[in-house]
Tab-separated table of C-alpha atoms in Angstrom:
chain	number	residue	atom	x	y	z
A	1	MET	CA	-0.055	-0.006	-0.104
A	2	THR	CA	1.306	3.377	-0.783
A	3	THR	CA	-0.954	6.538	-0.335
A	4	THR	CA	-1.747	6.025	3.410
A	5	GLN	CA	1.665	5.127	4.581
A	6	ALA	CA	3.784	7.954	6.101
A	7	PRO	CA	7.491	8.097	5.582
A	8	ALA	CA	9.493	5.734	7.868
A	9	GLU	CA	10.783	7.566	10.958
A	10	PRO	CA	14.284	6.877	12.241
A	11	ARG	CA	14.110	4.053	14.690
A	12	PRO	CA	16.944	2.568	16.860
A	13	THR	CA	18.658	-0.197	15.137
A	14	ALA	CA	18.090	-2.686	17.857
A	15	SER	CA	14.295	-2.146	17.806
A	16	ARG	CA	13.893	-3.509	14.200
A	17	PRO	CA	14.611	-7.041	14.693
A	18	ARG	CA	12.248	-6.928	17.853
A	19	ALA	CA	9.482	-5.246	15.915
A	20	ALA	CA	9.947	-7.697	13.050
A	21	ARG	CA	9.703	-10.645	15.475
A	22	GLY	CA	6.443	-9.233	16.866
A	23	ARG	CA	4.905	-8.954	13.340
A	24	ILE	CA	6.162	-12.570	12.668
A	25	ALA	CA	4.366	-13.757	15.886
A	26	LEU	CA	1.171	-11.871	14.743
A	27	LEU	CA	1.474	-13.687	11.357
A	28	GLY	CA	1.864	-16.837	13.245
A	29	LEU	CA	-1.515	-16.366	14.768
A	30	GLY	CA	-2.952	-16.076	11.451
A	31	GLY	CA	-1.170	-19.129	10.104
A	32	ALA	CA	-2.501	-21.095	13.108
A	33	CYS	CA	-5.937	-20.059	12.035
A	34	LEU	CA	-5.246	-21.119	8.460
A	35	LEU	CA	-4.105	-24.347	9.377
A	36	ALA	CA	-7.080	-25.069	11.660
A	37	GLY	CA	-9.382	-23.795	8.951
A	38	LEU	CA	-7.876	-26.368	6.483
A	39	ASP	CA	-8.355	-29.087	9.075
A	40	ALA	CA	-12.015	-28.161	9.324
A	41	ALA	CA	-12.377	-28.141	5.637
A	42	LEU	CA	-11.118	-31.748	5.490
A	43	LEU	CA	-13.605	-32.729	8.362
A	44	ALA	CA	-16.404	-30.979	6.398
A	45	VAL	CA	-15.712	-32.724	3.207
A	46	GLY	CA	-15.588	-36.055	5.225
A	47	VAL	CA	-12.163	-37.278	4.690
A	48	TRP	CA	-9.279	-37.845	7.199
A	49	ALA	CA	-7.968	-34.721	8.999
A	50	PRO	CA	-5.104	-34.445	11.349
A	51	VAL	CA	-7.343	-33.049	14.235
A	52	GLY	CA	-10.799	-34.700	14.474
A	53	ALA	CA	-12.468	-32.071	16.729
A	54	THR	CA	-16.049	-32.001	15.785
A	55	HIS	CA	-16.606	-28.404	16.487
A	56	LEU	CA	-14.178	-27.122	13.909
A	57	PRO	CA	-16.496	-27.257	10.801
A	58	ASP	CA	-18.993	-25.042	12.648
A	59	VAL	CA	-16.355	-22.268	13.197
A	60	HIS	CA	-14.573	-22.772	9.855
A	61	GLY	CA	-15.908	-19.744	7.984
A	62	MET	CA	-15.169	-17.197	10.812
A	63	VAL	CA	-11.691	-18.695	11.395
A	64	MET	CA	-10.607	-18.423	7.833
A	65	VAL	CA	-12.136	-15.075	6.992
A	66	LEU	CA	-11.638	-13.092	10.239
A	67	GLY	CA	-9.094	-15.151	12.071
A	68	PHE	CA	-6.811	-15.681	9.010
A	69	MET	CA	-7.595	-13.204	6.356
A	70	GLY	CA	-8.671	-10.449	8.900
A	71	THR	CA	-5.373	-10.952	10.747
A	72	LEU	CA	-3.256	-10.613	7.721
A	73	ILE	CA	-5.183	-7.610	6.427
A	74	ALA	CA	-5.160	-5.829	9.862
A	75	LEU	CA	-1.498	-6.502	10.170
A	76	GLU	CA	-0.742	-4.948	7.065
A	77	ARG	CA	-2.685	-1.845	7.869
A	78	ALA	CA	-1.208	-1.639	11.297
A	79	GLN	CA	2.237	-1.558	9.624
A	80	ALA	CA	0.976	1.484	7.466
A	81	LEU	CA	-0.148	3.254	10.544
A	82	ARG	CA	3.112	2.631	12.422
A	83	GLN	CA	1.658	3.109	15.870
A	84	PRO	CA	2.426	0.320	18.500
A	85	TRP	CA	-1.291	0.057	19.613
A	86	ALA	CA	-2.379	-0.585	15.996
A	87	TYR	CA	-0.881	-4.228	16.259
A	88	LEU	CA	-3.555	-4.933	18.882
A	89	ALA	CA	-6.025	-5.321	15.960
A	90	PRO	CA	-4.368	-8.382	14.273
A	91	GLY	CA	-3.401	-9.751	17.621
A	92	VAL	CA	-6.980	-9.802	19.082
A	93	LEU	CA	-8.393	-10.980	15.649
A	94	GLY	CA	-5.884	-13.862	15.540
A	95	ALA	CA	-6.549	-14.690	19.121
A	96	GLY	CA	-10.240	-14.726	18.608
A	97	GLY	CA	-9.655	-17.348	15.765
A	98	VAL	CA	-7.422	-19.482	18.070
A	99	ALA	CA	-10.045	-19.308	20.825
A	100	LEU	CA	-12.575	-20.619	18.467
A	101	VAL	CA	-10.309	-23.482	17.242
A	102	LEU	CA	-9.856	-24.496	21.019
A	103	GLY	CA	-13.591	-24.706	21.568
A	104	GLN	CA	-13.969	-21.288	23.354
A	105	HIS	CA	-16.885	-20.155	21.195
A	106	LEU	CA	-18.183	-17.168	23.170
A	107	ILE	CA	-14.737	-15.935	23.977
A	108	GLY	CA	-13.595	-16.356	20.416
A	109	GLN	CA	-16.835	-14.461	19.212
A	110	LEU	CA	-16.211	-11.563	21.636
A	111	LEU	CA	-12.469	-11.322	20.595
A	112	LEU	CA	-13.460	-11.182	16.952
A	113	VAL	CA	-15.846	-8.221	17.747
A	114	GLN	CA	-13.135	-6.336	19.640
A	115	GLY	CA	-10.555	-7.152	17.021
A	116	CYS	CA	-12.784	-5.694	14.198
A	117	LEU	CA	-13.395	-2.521	16.326
A	118	LEU	CA	-9.787	-2.167	16.841
A	119	PHE	CA	-9.259	-2.652	13.129
A	120	LEU	CA	-11.727	0.159	12.563
A	121	ALA	CA	-9.740	2.356	14.774
A	122	VAL	CA	-6.594	1.679	12.841
A	123	LEU	CA	-8.433	2.830	9.657
A	124	LEU	CA	-9.825	5.832	11.388
A	125	GLY	CA	-6.160	6.685	12.272
A	126	LEU	CA	-5.170	6.284	8.590
A	127	TRP	CA	-8.134	8.477	7.618
A	128	ARG	CA	-6.984	11.187	10.045
A	129	ARG	CA	-3.626	10.902	8.528
A	130	ALA	CA	-4.759	10.987	4.938
A	131	PRO	CA	-8.598	11.565	4.599
A	132	LEU	CA	-8.900	9.880	1.114
A	133	PRO	CA	-11.810	7.992	-0.538
A	134	LEU	CA	-9.496	4.946	-0.762
A	135	VAL	CA	-9.312	4.883	3.131
A	136	ALA	CA	-12.944	5.540	3.571
A	137	VAL	CA	-13.676	2.434	1.396
A	138	GLN	CA	-11.213	0.370	3.501
A	139	ALA	CA	-12.974	1.606	6.678
A	140	LEU	CA	-16.454	0.720	5.255
A	141	SER	CA	-15.260	-2.834	4.594
A	142	VAL	CA	-14.345	-3.178	8.152
A	143	VAL	CA	-17.518	-1.875	9.326
A	144	LEU	CA	-19.112	-4.828	7.481
A	145	ALA	CA	-16.757	-7.143	9.063
A	146	ALA	CA	-17.633	-5.771	12.575
A	147	ALA	CA	-21.291	-6.078	11.938
A	148	ALA	CA	-20.757	-9.730	10.818
A	149	ALA	CA	-18.764	-10.403	13.994
A	150	ALA	CA	-21.361	-8.809	16.331
A	151	LEU	CA	-24.468	-10.449	14.614
A	152	TRP	CA	-22.693	-13.810	14.819
A	153	LEU	CA	-23.675	-13.672	18.574
A	154	VAL	CA	-27.261	-13.965	17.594
A	155	VAL	CA	-27.596	-15.342	14.172
A	156	ASP	CA	-26.164	-18.278	12.218
A	157	VAL	CA	-23.069	-17.535	10.234
A	158	ALA	CA	-24.741	-18.558	6.968
A	159	ALA	CA	-26.914	-15.350	7.269
A	160	LEU	CA	-23.683	-13.170	7.392
A	161	ILE	CA	-21.823	-14.479	4.299
A	162	GLY	CA	-22.866	-11.374	2.445
A	163	LEU	CA	-21.383	-9.108	5.085
A	164	LEU	CA	-18.117	-11.141	4.953
A	165	THR	CA	-18.049	-11.053	1.312
A	166	GLY	CA	-18.458	-7.233	1.314
A	167	PHE	CA	-15.512	-7.079	3.767
A	168	LEU	CA	-13.202	-8.946	1.434
A	169	VAL	CA	-14.284	-7.573	-1.870
A	170	LEU	CA	-14.058	-3.910	-0.767
A	171	THR	CA	-10.651	-4.408	0.978
A	172	ILE	CA	-9.105	-5.997	-2.122
A	173	ALA	CA	-10.891	-3.638	-4.630
A	174	ALA	CA	-9.399	-0.663	-2.665
A	175	GLU	CA	-6.052	-2.361	-2.497
A	176	ARG	CA	-6.046	-2.681	-6.316
A	177	ALA	CA	-7.227	0.856	-6.836
A	178	GLU	CA	-4.510	2.122	-4.578
A	179	LEU	CA	-1.602	0.025	-6.155
A	180	ALA	CA	-2.680	0.591	-9.684
A	181	GLN	CA	-4.431	3.891	-9.758
A	182	LEU	CA	-1.836	5.608	-12.043
A	183	ALA	CA	-2.492	2.897	-14.666
A	184	MET	CA	-6.322	2.830	-13.884
A	185	GLY	CA	-6.686	6.702	-14.400
A	186	ARG	CA	-8.675	9.256	-12.641
A	187	ARG	CA	-11.905	7.259	-12.846
A	188	ALA	CA	-10.496	4.580	-10.573
A	189	VAL	CA	-11.267	6.188	-7.247
A	190	PRO	CA	-14.869	7.491	-8.115
A	191	THR	CA	-15.643	4.035	-9.639
A	192	LEU	CA	-14.469	2.491	-6.523
A	193	VAL	CA	-16.583	4.731	-4.189
A	194	VAL	CA	-19.668	4.164	-6.341
A	195	LEU	CA	-19.287	0.255	-6.629
A	196	GLY	CA	-18.102	-0.025	-2.993
A	197	SER	CA	-21.199	1.730	-1.750
A	198	TRP	CA	-23.487	-0.631	-3.910
A	199	VAL	CA	-21.660	-3.776	-2.582
A	200	ALA	CA	-21.850	-2.397	1.104
A	201	LEU	CA	-25.508	-1.695	0.820
A	202	ALA	CA	-26.379	-4.949	-0.921
A	203	ALA	CA	-24.301	-6.978	1.504
A	204	SER	CA	-26.160	-5.235	4.429
A	205	ALA	CA	-29.456	-6.011	2.781
A	206	THR	CA	-28.629	-9.596	2.660
A	207	VAL	CA	-29.350	-9.796	6.432
A	208	VAL	CA	-32.804	-8.175	6.265
A	209	TRP	CA	-33.920	-9.118	2.749
A	210	PRO	CA	-31.856	-12.328	1.938
A	211	ASP	CA	-32.953	-13.090	-1.491
A	212	ALA	CA	-33.109	-9.557	-2.903
A	213	GLY	CA	-29.865	-8.587	-1.088
A	214	ALA	CA	-28.120	-11.656	-2.485
A	215	ARG	CA	-29.085	-10.816	-6.101
A	216	ALA	CA	-28.039	-7.148	-5.603
A	217	LEU	CA	-24.754	-8.344	-4.103
A	218	GLY	CA	-24.229	-10.679	-6.965
A	219	LEU	CA	-24.775	-7.900	-9.518
A	220	GLY	CA	-22.309	-5.748	-7.643
A	221	LEU	CA	-19.622	-8.380	-7.543
A	222	VAL	CA	-20.058	-9.037	-11.376
A	223	VAL	CA	-19.542	-5.352	-12.109
A	224	VAL	CA	-16.532	-5.007	-9.801
A	225	ALA	CA	-14.929	-8.220	-11.458
A	226	ALA	CA	-15.799	-6.565	-14.903
A	227	TRP	CA	-14.260	-3.260	-13.750
A	228	LEU	CA	-11.059	-4.780	-12.489
A	229	LEU	CA	-10.683	-7.052	-15.450
A	230	ARG	CA	-10.950	-3.984	-17.798
A	231	ASP	CA	-9.020	-1.346	-15.979
A	232	ASP	CA	-6.452	-3.021	-13.742
A	233	VAL	CA	-2.991	-3.638	-14.980
A	234	ALA	CA	-3.264	-7.530	-14.816
A	235	ARG	CA	-3.909	-8.062	-18.539
A	236	ARG	CA	-0.791	-6.147	-19.351
A	237	MET	CA	1.338	-7.872	-16.574
A	238	VAL	CA	0.385	-11.396	-17.659
A	239	ARG	CA	2.211	-10.701	-20.996
A	240	ALA	CA	5.522	-9.838	-19.091
A	241	ASP	CA	7.757	-12.114	-17.538
A	242	GLY	CA	8.752	-13.427	-14.066
A	243	LEU	CA	6.959	-11.691	-11.052
A	244	ARG	CA	4.848	-9.525	-13.246
A	245	ARG	CA	3.378	-12.571	-15.243
A	246	TYR	CA	2.732	-14.309	-11.942
A	247	ASN	CA	0.886	-11.360	-10.411
A	248	GLY	CA	-0.969	-10.944	-13.598
A	249	ALA	CA	-2.093	-14.477	-13.827
A	250	ALA	CA	-3.132	-14.552	-10.080
A	251	LEU	CA	-5.039	-11.298	-10.388
A	252	LEU	CA	-6.897	-12.425	-13.538
A	253	GLY	CA	-7.811	-15.818	-11.912
A	254	GLY	CA	-9.181	-14.078	-8.906
A	255	TYR	CA	-11.447	-11.714	-10.889
A	256	GLY	CA	-12.682	-14.520	-12.916
A	257	TRP	CA	-13.710	-16.410	-9.715
A	258	LEU	CA	-15.291	-13.281	-8.300
A	259	ALA	CA	-17.409	-13.157	-11.485
A	260	VAL	CA	-18.414	-16.818	-11.032
A	261	ALA	CA	-19.493	-16.068	-7.373
A	262	GLY	CA	-21.466	-12.877	-8.416
A	263	LEU	CA	-23.273	-14.811	-11.139
A	264	THR	CA	-24.229	-17.489	-8.794
A	265	TRP	CA	-25.855	-14.915	-6.410
A	266	LEU	CA	-27.393	-12.957	-9.187
A	267	VAL	CA	-29.190	-15.759	-10.955
A	268	GLY	CA	-30.067	-17.787	-7.978
A	269	GLY	CA	-30.472	-15.308	-5.034
A	270	VAL	CA	-29.803	-16.991	-1.723
A	271	PRO	CA	-28.257	-20.427	-2.561
A	272	ALA	CA	-31.055	-22.979	-2.315
A	273	THR	CA	-28.891	-25.984	-2.498
A	274	ASP	CA	-25.677	-27.207	-0.961
A	275	ALA	CA	-24.017	-27.072	-4.337
A	276	ALA	CA	-24.975	-23.419	-5.132
A	277	TYR	CA	-23.918	-22.364	-1.546
A	278	ASP	CA	-20.529	-24.214	-1.962
A	279	ILE	CA	-19.763	-22.578	-5.378
A	280	ALA	CA	-20.652	-19.123	-4.096
A	281	ILE	CA	-18.658	-19.325	-0.977
A	282	HIS	CA	-15.505	-20.982	-2.366
A	283	ALA	CA	-15.344	-19.016	-5.424
A	284	THR	CA	-15.362	-15.885	-3.229
A	285	PHE	CA	-13.085	-16.750	-0.548
A	286	LEU	CA	-10.757	-19.229	-2.058
A	287	GLY	CA	-10.760	-18.438	-5.919
A	288	PHE	CA	-10.950	-14.590	-5.361
A	289	GLY	CA	-9.407	-14.150	-1.847
A	290	MET	CA	-6.572	-16.617	-1.810
A	291	SER	CA	-5.628	-15.670	-5.468
A	292	MET	CA	-5.238	-11.988	-4.185
A	293	ILE	CA	-3.175	-13.129	-1.243
A	294	MET	CA	-0.923	-15.191	-3.587
A	295	ALA	CA	-0.745	-12.314	-6.012
A	296	HIS	CA	0.191	-9.717	-3.241
A	297	ALA	CA	2.392	-11.839	-1.102
A	298	PRO	CA	5.703	-10.998	-2.950
A	299	ILE	CA	4.745	-7.280	-2.518
A	300	ILE	CA	3.105	-6.998	0.884
A	301	PHE	CA	4.873	-9.626	2.933
A	302	PRO	CA	8.461	-8.081	2.761
A	303	THR	CA	6.930	-4.868	4.231
A	304	VAL	CA	5.275	-6.654	6.954
A	305	LEU	CA	7.905	-9.228	7.833
A	306	GLY	CA	11.024	-6.965	7.105
A	307	ARG	CA	12.365	-9.912	5.158
A	308	PRO	CA	12.397	-10.507	1.266
A	309	LEU	CA	10.006	-12.817	-0.396
A	310	PRO	CA	11.680	-12.743	-3.873
A	311	TYR	CA	9.791	-14.148	-6.903
A	312	ARG	CA	10.605	-17.769	-7.523
A	313	PRO	CA	9.014	-19.911	-10.272
A	314	ALA	CA	7.933	-22.412	-7.517
A	315	LEU	CA	5.298	-19.798	-6.548
A	316	TRP	CA	3.370	-20.835	-9.664
A	317	LEU	CA	2.697	-24.408	-8.124
A	318	PRO	CA	0.285	-23.554	-5.399
A	319	LEU	CA	-1.520	-20.925	-7.745
A	320	VAL	CA	-2.082	-23.629	-10.471
A	321	VAL	CA	-3.131	-26.256	-8.014
A	322	LEU	CA	-5.549	-23.929	-6.360
A	323	ASN	CA	-7.348	-22.869	-9.598
A	324	THR	CA	-7.358	-26.424	-10.961
A	325	ALA	CA	-8.699	-27.966	-7.878
A	326	LEU	CA	-11.335	-25.317	-7.358
A	327	ALA	CA	-12.451	-25.893	-10.935
A	328	ALA	CA	-12.779	-29.538	-10.149
A	329	ARG	CA	-14.794	-28.722	-7.053
A	330	VAL	CA	-17.214	-26.559	-8.898
A	331	VAL	CA	-17.766	-29.115	-11.632
A	332	GLY	CA	-18.282	-31.659	-8.922
A	333	ASP	CA	-20.889	-29.511	-7.365
A	334	LEU	CA	-22.601	-29.271	-10.707
A	335	THR	CA	-22.590	-32.936	-11.224
A	336	GLY	CA	-23.770	-34.334	-8.032
A	337	ARG	CA	-20.893	-34.167	-5.528
A	338	GLY	CA	-19.234	-37.284	-6.556
A	339	PRO	CA	-15.452	-38.177	-6.379
A	340	LEU	CA	-14.514	-35.263	-8.541
A	341	TRP	CA	-15.882	-32.821	-5.805
A	342	GLU	CA	-14.069	-34.612	-3.140
A	343	VAL	CA	-10.692	-34.525	-5.015
A	344	GLY	CA	-11.238	-30.966	-5.769
A	345	SER	CA	-11.964	-29.977	-2.167
A	346	VAL	CA	-8.922	-31.864	-0.849
A	347	GLY	CA	-6.922	-30.236	-3.765
A	348	THR	CA	-7.757	-26.848	-2.547
A	349	VAL	CA	-6.449	-27.585	0.848
A	350	VAL	CA	-3.369	-29.032	-0.689
A	351	ALA	CA	-2.816	-25.832	-2.720
A	352	LEU	CA	-2.973	-23.495	0.401
A	353	LEU	CA	-0.506	-25.827	2.264
A	354	LEU	CA	1.695	-25.722	-0.688
A	355	PHE	CA	1.530	-21.873	-0.685
A	356	VAL	CA	2.486	-21.835	2.983
A	357	VAL	CA	5.412	-24.231	2.351
A	358	THR	CA	6.565	-22.488	-0.768
A	359	ALA	CA	6.489	-18.949	0.735
A	360	VAL	CA	8.444	-20.097	3.826
A	361	GLY	CA	10.971	-21.680	1.623
A	362	VAL	CA	11.246	-18.655	-0.605
A	363	VAL	CA	11.882	-16.429	2.464
A	364	VAL	CA	14.430	-18.720	3.883
A	365	ARG	CA	16.303	-18.991	0.596
A	366	GLY	CA	16.014	-15.193	0.151
A	367	GLU	CA	17.812	-14.584	3.297
């Protein structure tokens, strides 16, 4: 991220390794949530999993979205604010996810609410520093996450998927508009504000008017995907070499999966079958969300970790496996959830594990 981050202030040399270790520890909390979420995914599919805790599938969604993705995003934003208290946000979100994994349901729920509120305070701090529309859209995304966390105290998580989708999509759309706004032109920020407002309103409507809200959200997601496919730099990057081609491929794949999720909601409204629900959820959070994490990892992680994550061709492996396995899962959903669906579901877990192992290996080799 560039526009909201202040120039680095001189710091004592001895404090830098300590600060980096603290950020790595926070990243470890998010990583623990990821591993637990993948274990829960295997249990939900009905195959062997390392940990057989029966409560894990019930908290799988919140652990992955707010415990894992929320921690990563909040950590990056805390790094941009450069205030010690800001790191409470990723810390509390990660702790909330871990509490859910350990079976402390109410404690985990309350920690997620508190973590989202702290995350919102971080965005308000960035807004005070740079009152820009890009920051406002990011803050709006966290409002949706906080609403989802709070409402989870009284309603089932299935009713909150629209809010969680809005959180992820607005966060990433704002990130892309910020990173590529020179290439996207002057229309990028106004377009983001209009589409972000639509997605936020539609996501909120899914709680009160589920079917109408889902269709409106689906339309918003399709338009966001079309906008990013048309105006973002991904189509040019994929024709380059090395890191730029990798980034472009990951971005284009993510936008394609976002369009799939949007069409699923737009055509069907609230998913009426397990297959439709599975496609909408995993096209959004795996196809779109994880593709974006893979695309941005070589750019964002070095800032957060203080260690290089240089491009290596090995980074292609988890990206290809993720997209191939998710496509198999979707086809399996459409054809009756047979062996293809099971193989595709397990394949997405393998892809994320491959990404973790590959990223760690690249960091170690880079040092």
